[in-house]
Tab-separated table of C-alpha atoms and ligand atoms in Angstrom:
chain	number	residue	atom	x	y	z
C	1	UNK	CA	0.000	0.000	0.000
C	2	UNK	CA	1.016	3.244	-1.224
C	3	UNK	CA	2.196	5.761	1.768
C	4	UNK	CA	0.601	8.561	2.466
C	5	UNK	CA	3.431	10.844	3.454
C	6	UNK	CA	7.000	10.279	2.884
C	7	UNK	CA	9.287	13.109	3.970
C	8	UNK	CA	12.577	13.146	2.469
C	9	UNK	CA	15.781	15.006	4.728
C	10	UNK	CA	16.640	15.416	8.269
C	11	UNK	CA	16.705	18.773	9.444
C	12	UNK	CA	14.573	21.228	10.870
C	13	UNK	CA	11.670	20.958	7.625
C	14	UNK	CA	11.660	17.492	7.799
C	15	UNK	CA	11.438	17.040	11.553
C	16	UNK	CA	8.411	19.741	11.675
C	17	UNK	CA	7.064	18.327	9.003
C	18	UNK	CA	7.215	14.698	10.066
C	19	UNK	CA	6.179	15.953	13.928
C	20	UNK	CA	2.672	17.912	11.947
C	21	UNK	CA	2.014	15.031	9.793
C	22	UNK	CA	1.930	12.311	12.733
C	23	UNK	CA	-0.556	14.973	14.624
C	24	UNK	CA	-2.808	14.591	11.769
C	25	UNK	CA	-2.659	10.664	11.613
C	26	UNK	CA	-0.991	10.291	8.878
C	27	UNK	CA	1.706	8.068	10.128
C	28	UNK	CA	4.393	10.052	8.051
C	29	UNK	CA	7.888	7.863	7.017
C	30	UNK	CA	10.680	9.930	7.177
C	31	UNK	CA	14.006	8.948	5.053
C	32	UNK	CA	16.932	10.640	7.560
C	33	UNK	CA	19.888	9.791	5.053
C	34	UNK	CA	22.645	7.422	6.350
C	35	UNK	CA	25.532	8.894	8.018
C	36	UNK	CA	28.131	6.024	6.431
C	37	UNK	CA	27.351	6.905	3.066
C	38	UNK	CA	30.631	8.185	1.853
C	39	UNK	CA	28.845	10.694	-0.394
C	40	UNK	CA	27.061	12.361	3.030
C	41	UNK	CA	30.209	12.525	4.658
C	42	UNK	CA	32.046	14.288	2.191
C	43	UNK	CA	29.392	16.866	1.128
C	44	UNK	CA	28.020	17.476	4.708
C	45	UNK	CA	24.658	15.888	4.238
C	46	UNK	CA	24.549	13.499	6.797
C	47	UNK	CA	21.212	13.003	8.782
C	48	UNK	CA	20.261	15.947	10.606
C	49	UNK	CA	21.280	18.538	8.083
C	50	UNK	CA	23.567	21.302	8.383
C	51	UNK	CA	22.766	22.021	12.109
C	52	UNK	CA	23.982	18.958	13.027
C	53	UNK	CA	27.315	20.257	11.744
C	54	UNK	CA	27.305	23.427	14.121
C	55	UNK	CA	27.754	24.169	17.490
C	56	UNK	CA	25.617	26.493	19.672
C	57	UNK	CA	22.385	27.883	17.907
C	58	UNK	CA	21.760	30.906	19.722
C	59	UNK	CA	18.583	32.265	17.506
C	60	UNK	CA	16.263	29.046	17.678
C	61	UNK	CA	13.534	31.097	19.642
C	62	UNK	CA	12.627	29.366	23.178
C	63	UNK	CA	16.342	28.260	23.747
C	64	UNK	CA	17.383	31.436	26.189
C	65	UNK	CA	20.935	30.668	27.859
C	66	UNK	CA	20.760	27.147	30.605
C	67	UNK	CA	23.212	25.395	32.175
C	68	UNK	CA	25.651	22.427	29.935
C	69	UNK	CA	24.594	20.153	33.443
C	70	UNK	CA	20.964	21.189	33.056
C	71	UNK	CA	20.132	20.369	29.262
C	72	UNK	CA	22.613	16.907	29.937
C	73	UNK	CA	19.801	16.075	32.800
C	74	UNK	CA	17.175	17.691	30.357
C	75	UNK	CA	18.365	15.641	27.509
C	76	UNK	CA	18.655	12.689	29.593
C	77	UNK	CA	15.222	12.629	30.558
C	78	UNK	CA	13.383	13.561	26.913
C	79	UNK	CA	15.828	11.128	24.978
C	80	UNK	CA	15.563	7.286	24.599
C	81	UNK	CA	19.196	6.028	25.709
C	82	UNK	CA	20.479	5.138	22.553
C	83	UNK	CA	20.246	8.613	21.462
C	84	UNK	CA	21.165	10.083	24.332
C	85	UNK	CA	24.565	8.098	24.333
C	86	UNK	CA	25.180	9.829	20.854
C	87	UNK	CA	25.191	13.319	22.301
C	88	UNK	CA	26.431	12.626	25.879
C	89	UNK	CA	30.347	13.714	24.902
C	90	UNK	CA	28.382	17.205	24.806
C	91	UNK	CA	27.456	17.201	28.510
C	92	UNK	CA	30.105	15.032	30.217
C	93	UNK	CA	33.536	14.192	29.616
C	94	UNK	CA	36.601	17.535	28.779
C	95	UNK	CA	34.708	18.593	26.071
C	96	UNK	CA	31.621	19.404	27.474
C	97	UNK	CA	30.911	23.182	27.685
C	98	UNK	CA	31.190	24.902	31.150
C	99	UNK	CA	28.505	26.688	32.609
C	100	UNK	CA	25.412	28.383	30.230
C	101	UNK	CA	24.954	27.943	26.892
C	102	UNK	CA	22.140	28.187	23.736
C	103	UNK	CA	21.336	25.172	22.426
C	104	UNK	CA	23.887	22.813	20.199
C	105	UNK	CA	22.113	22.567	16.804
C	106	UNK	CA	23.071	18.473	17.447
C	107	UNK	CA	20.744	18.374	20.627
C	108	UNK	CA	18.202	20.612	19.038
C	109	UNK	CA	18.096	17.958	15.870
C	110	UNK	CA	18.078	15.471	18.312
C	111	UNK	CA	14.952	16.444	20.540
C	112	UNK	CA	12.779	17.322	16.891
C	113	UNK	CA	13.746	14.170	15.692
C	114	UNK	CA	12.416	12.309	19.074
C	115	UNK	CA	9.443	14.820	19.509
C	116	UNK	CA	7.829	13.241	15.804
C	117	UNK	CA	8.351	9.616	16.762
C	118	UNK	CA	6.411	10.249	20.119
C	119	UNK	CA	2.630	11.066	17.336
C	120	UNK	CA	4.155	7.983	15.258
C	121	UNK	CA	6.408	8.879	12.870
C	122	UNK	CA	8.382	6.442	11.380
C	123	UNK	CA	12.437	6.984	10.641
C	124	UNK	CA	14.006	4.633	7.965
C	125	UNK	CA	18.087	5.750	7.916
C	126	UNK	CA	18.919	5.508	4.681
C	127	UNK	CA	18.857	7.876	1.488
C	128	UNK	CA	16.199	8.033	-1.203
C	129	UNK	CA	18.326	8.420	-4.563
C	130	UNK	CA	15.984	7.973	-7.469
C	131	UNK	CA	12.300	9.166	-7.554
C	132	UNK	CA	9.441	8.441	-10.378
C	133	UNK	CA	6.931	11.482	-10.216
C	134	UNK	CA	5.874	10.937	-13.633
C	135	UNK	CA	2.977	8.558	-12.367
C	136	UNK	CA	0.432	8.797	-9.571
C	137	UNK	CA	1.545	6.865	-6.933
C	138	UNK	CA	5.041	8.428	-6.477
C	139	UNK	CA	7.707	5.635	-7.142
C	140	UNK	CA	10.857	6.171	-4.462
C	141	UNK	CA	13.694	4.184	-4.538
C	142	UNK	CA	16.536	3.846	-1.095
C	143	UNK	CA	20.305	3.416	-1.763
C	144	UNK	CA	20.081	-0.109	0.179
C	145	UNK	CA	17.488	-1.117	-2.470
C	146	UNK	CA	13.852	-0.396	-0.647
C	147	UNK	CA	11.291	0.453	-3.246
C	148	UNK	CA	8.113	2.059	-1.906
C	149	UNK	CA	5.274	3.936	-3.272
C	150	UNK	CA	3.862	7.433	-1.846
C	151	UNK	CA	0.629	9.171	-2.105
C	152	UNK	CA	2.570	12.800	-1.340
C	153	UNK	CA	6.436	13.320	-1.150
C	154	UNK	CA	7.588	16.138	0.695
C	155	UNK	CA	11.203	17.325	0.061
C	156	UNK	CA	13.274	18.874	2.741
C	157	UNK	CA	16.610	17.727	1.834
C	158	UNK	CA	18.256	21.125	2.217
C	159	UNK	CA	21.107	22.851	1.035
C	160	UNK	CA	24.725	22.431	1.750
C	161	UNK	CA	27.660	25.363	2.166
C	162	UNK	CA	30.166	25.585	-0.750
C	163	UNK	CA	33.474	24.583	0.492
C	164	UNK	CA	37.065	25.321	-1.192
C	165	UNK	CA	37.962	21.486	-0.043
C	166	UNK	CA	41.278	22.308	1.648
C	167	UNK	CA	42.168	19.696	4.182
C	168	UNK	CA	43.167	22.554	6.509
C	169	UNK	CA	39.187	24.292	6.144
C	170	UNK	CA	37.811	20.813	6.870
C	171	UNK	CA	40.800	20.056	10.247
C	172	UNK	CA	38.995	23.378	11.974
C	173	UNK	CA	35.347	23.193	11.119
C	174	UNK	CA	33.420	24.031	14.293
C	175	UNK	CA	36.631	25.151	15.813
C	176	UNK	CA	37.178	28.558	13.520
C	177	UNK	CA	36.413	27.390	10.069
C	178	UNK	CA	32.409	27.999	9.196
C	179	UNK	CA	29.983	28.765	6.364
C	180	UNK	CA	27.386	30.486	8.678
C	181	UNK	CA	28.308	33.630	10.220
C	182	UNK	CA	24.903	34.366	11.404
C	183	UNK	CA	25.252	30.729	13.168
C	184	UNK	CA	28.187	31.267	14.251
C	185	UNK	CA	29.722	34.678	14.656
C	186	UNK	CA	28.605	35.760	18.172
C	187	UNK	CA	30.644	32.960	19.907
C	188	UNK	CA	33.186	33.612	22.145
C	189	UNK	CA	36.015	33.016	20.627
C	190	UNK	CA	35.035	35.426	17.894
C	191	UNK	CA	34.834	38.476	19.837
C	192	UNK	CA	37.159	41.179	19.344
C	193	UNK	CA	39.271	39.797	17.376
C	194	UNK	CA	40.041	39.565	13.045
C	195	UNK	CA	38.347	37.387	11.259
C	196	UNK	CA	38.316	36.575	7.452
C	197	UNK	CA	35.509	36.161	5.224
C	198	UNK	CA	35.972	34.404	1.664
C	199	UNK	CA	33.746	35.676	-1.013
C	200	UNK	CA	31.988	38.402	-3.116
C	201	UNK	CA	28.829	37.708	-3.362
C	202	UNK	CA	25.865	39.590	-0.758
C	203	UNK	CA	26.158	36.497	1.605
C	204	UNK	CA	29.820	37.757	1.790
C	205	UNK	CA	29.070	41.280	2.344
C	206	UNK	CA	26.048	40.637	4.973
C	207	UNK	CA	28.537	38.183	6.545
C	208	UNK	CA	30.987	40.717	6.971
C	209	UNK	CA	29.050	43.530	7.855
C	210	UNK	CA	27.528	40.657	10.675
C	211	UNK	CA	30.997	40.177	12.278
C	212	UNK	CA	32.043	43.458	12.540
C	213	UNK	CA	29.752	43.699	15.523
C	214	UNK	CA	31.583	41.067	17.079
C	215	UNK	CA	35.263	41.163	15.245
C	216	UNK	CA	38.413	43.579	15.916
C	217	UNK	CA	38.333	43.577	12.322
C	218	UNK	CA	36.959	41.847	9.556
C	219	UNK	CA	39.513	40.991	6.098
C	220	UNK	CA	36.830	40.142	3.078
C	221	UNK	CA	38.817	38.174	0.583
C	222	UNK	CA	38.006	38.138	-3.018
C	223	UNK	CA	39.445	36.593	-5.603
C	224	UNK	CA	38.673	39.391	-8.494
C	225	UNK	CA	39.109	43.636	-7.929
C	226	UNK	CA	35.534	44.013	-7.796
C	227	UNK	CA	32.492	42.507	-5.667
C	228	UNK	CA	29.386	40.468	-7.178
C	229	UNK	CA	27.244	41.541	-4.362
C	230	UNK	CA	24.432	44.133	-5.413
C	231	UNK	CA	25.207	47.966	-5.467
C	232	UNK	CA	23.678	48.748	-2.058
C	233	UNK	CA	25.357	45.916	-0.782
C	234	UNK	CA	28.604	46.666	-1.874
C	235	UNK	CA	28.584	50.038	-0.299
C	236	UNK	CA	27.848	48.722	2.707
C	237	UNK	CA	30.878	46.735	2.878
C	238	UNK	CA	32.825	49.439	1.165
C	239	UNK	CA	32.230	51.961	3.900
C	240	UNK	CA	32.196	49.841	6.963
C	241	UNK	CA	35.549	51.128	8.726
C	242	UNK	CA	36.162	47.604	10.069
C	243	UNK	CA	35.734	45.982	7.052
C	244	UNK	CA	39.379	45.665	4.902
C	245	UNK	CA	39.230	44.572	1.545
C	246	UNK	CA	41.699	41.814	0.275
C	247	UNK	CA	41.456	42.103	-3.393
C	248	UNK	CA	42.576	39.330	-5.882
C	249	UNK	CA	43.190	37.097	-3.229
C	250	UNK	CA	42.464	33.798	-2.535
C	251	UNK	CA	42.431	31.519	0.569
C	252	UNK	CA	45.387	29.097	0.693
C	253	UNK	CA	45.777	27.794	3.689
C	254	UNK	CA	43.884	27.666	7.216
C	255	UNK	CA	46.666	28.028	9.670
C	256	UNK	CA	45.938	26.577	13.094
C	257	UNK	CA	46.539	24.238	16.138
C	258	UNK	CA	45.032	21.360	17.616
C	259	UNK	CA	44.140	23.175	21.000
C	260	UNK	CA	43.242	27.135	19.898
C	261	UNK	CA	41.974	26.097	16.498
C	262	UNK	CA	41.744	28.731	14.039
C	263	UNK	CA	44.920	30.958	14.365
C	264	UNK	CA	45.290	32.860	10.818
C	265	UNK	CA	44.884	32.474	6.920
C	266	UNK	CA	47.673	32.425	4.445
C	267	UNK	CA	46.270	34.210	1.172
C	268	UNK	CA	48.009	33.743	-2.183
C	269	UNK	CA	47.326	36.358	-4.939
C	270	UNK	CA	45.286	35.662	-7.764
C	271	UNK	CA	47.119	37.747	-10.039
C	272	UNK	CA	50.825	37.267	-8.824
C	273	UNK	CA	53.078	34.715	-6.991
C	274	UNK	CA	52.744	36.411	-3.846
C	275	UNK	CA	51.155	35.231	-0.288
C	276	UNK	CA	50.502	37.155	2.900
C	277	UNK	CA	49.738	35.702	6.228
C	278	UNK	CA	46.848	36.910	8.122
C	279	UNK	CA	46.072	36.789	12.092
C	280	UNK	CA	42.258	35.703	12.392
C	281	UNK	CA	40.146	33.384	14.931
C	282	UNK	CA	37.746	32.704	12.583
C	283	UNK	CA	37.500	32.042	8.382
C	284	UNK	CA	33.939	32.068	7.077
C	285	UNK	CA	32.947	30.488	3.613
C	286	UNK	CA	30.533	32.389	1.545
C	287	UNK	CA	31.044	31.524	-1.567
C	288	UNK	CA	27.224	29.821	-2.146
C	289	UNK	CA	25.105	26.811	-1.432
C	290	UNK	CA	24.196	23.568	-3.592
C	291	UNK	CA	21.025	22.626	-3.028
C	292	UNK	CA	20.502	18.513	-2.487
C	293	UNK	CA	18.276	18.185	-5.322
C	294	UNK	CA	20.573	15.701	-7.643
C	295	UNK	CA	18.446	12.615	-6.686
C	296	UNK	CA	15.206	14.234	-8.257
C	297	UNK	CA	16.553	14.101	-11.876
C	298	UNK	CA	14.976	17.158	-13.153
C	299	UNK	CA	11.657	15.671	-12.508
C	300	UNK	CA	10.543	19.034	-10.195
C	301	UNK	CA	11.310	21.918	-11.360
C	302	UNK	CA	14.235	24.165	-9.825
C	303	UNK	CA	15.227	27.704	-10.337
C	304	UNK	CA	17.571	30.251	-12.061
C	305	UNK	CA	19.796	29.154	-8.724
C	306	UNK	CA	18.800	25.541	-8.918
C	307	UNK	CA	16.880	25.665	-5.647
C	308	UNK	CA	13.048	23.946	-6.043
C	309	UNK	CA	10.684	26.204	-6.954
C	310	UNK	CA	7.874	27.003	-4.887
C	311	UNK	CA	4.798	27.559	-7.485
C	312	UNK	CA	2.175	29.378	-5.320
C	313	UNK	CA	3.059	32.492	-3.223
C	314	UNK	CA	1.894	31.115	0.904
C	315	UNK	CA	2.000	27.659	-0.208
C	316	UNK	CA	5.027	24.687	-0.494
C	317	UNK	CA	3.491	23.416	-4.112
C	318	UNK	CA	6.185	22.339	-6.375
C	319	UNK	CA	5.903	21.702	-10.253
C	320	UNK	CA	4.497	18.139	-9.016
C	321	UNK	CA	1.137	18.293	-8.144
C	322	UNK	CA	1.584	16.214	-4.398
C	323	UNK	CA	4.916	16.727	-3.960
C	324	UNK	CA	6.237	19.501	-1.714
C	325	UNK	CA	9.069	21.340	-0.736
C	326	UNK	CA	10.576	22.618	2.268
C	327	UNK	CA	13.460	24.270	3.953
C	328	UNK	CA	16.610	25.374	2.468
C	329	UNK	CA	16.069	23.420	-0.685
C	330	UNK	CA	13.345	25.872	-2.158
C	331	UNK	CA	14.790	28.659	-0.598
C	332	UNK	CA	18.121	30.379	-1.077
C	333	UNK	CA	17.195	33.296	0.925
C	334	UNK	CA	16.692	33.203	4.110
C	335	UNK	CA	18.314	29.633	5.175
C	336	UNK	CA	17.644	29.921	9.151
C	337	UNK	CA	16.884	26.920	11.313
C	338	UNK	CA	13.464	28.600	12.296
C	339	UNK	CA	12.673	29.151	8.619
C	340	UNK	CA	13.249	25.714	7.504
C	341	UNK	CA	10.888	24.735	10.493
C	342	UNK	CA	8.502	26.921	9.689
C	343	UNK	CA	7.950	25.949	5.798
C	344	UNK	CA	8.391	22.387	7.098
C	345	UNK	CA	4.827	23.278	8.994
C	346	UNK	CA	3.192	24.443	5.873
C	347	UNK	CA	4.428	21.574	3.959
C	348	UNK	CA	2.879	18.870	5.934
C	349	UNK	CA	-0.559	21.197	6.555
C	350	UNK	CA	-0.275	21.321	2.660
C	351	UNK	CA	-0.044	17.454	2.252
C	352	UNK	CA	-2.664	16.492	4.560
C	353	UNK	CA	-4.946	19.392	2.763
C	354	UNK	CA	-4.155	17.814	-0.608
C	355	UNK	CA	-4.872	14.461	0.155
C	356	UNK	CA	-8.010	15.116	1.973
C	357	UNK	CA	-9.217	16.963	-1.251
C	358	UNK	CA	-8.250	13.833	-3.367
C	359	UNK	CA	-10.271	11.800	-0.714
C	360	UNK	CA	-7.399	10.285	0.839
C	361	UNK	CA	-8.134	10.177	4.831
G	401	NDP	P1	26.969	34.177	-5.078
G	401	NDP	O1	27.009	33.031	-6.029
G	401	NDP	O2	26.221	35.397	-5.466
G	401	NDP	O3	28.460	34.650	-4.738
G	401	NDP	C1	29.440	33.732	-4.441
G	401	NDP	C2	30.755	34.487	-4.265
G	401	NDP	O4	31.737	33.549	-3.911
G	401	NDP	C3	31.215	35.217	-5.529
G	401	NDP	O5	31.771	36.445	-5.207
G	401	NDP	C4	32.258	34.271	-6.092
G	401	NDP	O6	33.314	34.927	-6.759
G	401	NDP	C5	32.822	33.639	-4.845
G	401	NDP	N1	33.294	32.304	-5.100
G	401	NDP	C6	32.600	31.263	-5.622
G	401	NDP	N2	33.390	30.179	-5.702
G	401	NDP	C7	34.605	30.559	-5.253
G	401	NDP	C8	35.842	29.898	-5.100
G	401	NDP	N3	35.981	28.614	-5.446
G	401	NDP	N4	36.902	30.586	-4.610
G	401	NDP	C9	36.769	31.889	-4.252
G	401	NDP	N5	35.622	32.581	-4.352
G	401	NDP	C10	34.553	31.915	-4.861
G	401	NDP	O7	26.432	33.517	-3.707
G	401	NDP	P2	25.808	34.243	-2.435
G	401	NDP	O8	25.639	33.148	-1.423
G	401	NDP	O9	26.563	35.432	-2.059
G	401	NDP	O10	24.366	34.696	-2.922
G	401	NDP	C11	23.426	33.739	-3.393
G	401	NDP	C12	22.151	34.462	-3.771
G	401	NDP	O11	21.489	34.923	-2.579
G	401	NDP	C13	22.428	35.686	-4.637
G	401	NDP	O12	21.427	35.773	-5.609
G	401	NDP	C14	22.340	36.844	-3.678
G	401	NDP	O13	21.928	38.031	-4.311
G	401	NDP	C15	21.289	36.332	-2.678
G	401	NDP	N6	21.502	36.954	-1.367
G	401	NDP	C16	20.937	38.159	-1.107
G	401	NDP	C17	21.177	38.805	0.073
G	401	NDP	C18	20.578	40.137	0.309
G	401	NDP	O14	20.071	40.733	-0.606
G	401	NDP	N7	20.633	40.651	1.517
G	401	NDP	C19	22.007	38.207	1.114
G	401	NDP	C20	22.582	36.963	0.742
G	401	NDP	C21	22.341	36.369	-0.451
G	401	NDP	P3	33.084	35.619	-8.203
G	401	NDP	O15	32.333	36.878	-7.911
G	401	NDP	O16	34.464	35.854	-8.690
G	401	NDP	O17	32.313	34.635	-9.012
């Protein structure tokens, strides 16, 4: 028998998605993606999406500042052991965090993930990698082989940050090296001191002009003389005192230790032989997003930007009457945690609306 709902992805839209659709009793199966696929691993799409791959989340509304020992007894209590054990290095052990924190997007992924199997949701850990929308039931097919049929899809397989692939970038993510400054930049070790931002683009400039509330000073590196980021955009950046532009540069090396992380950049020149060092506790990637739509096969339609296109203004409709989009993968705007959840809300009230029409109960 055909499913009813099948949400595809891990993060925030799939979790409020999955947690809406098991309210309305319609015993949604979620596909979380398997963290041993070597393909997940390497592009950062393991389950749980890209908050899984931060640290502390301080703009997830409800999560004010608590104790590390309070959420450990807190996540003790809400989490079946199993899970628990997965996140316990967070609250015990020399790497757990002293005193009060926000929320670790791990935990938070963690406690949505549990929330939607208390109404019945159903988690299968693997990755859906070819889809037939052409005919009513949807045809889904799983990397381990599963083939199953479903009456709505709903796709909230998000987006993941652009990397250069240094080996250096990927030794200090989550300890200096990130691709979310809004995520990231008002941590501690941050504060007051330079930080470098790759890119051109807006996301570049707006992450800039974000860390200069927190940064000594911020060094944007680009690898041409003149910014992509819109007009308005670029003057911002341009007349920020604490912003100092690196021009024809690009980022060769992450320099670094073991114990203080993120130390400094080396830049090479994009136009000479030369490279300058740089001091900096943080380097922040903004050079774009790829959104995890490869598995559809062109079968939805996607943007200029290659993001899934929502059809109807207010709604999650795709170009496939039944199948629906949320989070980061139809949207290459906002891309916030609370965002993501939100659209995963709409998707799941927009499932259960367009089966019930179709006379599916
Ligand atoms: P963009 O694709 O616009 O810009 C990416 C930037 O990264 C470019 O400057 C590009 O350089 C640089 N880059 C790409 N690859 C490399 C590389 N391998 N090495 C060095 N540099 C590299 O992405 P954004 O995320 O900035 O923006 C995405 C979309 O979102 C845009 O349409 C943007 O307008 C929109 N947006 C709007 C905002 C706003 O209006 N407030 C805020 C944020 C995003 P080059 O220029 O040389 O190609």
């Amino acid at each position: 028998m055909a499913e009813k709902v099948v949400i595809i992805g891990s993060g925030p839209a799939g979790w409020t998605a999955a947690i809406y659709a098991a309210r309305a009793n319609l015993q949604p199966l979620v596909y979380e993606g398997s963290a041993t696929w070597e393909p997940n691993r390497v592009n950062g799409t393991t389950p749980l999406g890209q908050l899984n791959l931060t640290t502390e989340v301080e703009n997830f509304p409800g999560w004010p500042y608590v104790d590390n020992d309070v959420l450990g007894q807190f996540a003790k209590s809400a989490l079946p052991a199993d899970r628990y054990d997965g996140l316990s290095h967070l609250y015990q052990g020399k790497r757990a965090h002293q005193g009060k924190r926000a929320a670790f997007g791990p935990e938070l992924m963690e406690f949505m993930r549990h929330q939607s199997t208390l109404y019945g949701t159903r988690i299968i850990t693997d990755d859906i990698v070819e889809v037939d929308f052409k005919k009513h039931p949807f045809t889904l097919k799983s990397r381990e082989g599963q083939t199953l049929e479903a009456l709505t899809v709903i796709v909230a397989t998000g987006a993941r940050a652009n990397y250069l692939g240094l080996p250096s970038e990927d030794r200090y993510k989550n300890n200096g090296v990130s691709a979310c400054a809004v995520c990231d930049g008002a941590l501690p070790r941050f504060r007051s001191k330079p930080l470098v931002v790759i890119g051109g683009g807006d996301s570049a400039v707006e992450e800039a002009n974000y860390l200069t509330k927190f940064a000594s000073i911020v060094f944007m590196v680009h690898r041409r003389n003149e910014l992509r980021a819109s007009k308005i955009m670029q003057q911002r950046a341009l007349s920020n005192p604490k912003i100092t532009m690196k021009w024809n540069r690009a980022l060769d090396e992450v320099l670094g230790t073991e114990e203080a992380g993120v130390t400094g950049a080396r830049l090479k020149s994009t136009v000479d032989s030369t490279k300058e060092e740089l001091p900096a506790s943080g380097v922040f990637l903004a050079i774009g997003h790829t959104p995890n739509t490869d598995f559809l096969g062109g079968q939805v339609k996607l943007d200029a930007k290659g993001y899934i296109e929502l059809t109807t203004p207010q709604h999650t409709y795709t170009s496939v009457e039944g199948v629906f989009a949320a989070g980061d993968v139809a949207d290459s705007y906002y891309r916030q945690a609370v965002t993501a959840a939100g659209s995963g809300c709409m998707a799941a009230l927009d499932a259960e609306r367009w089966l019930a029409e179709k006379g599916h109960h």
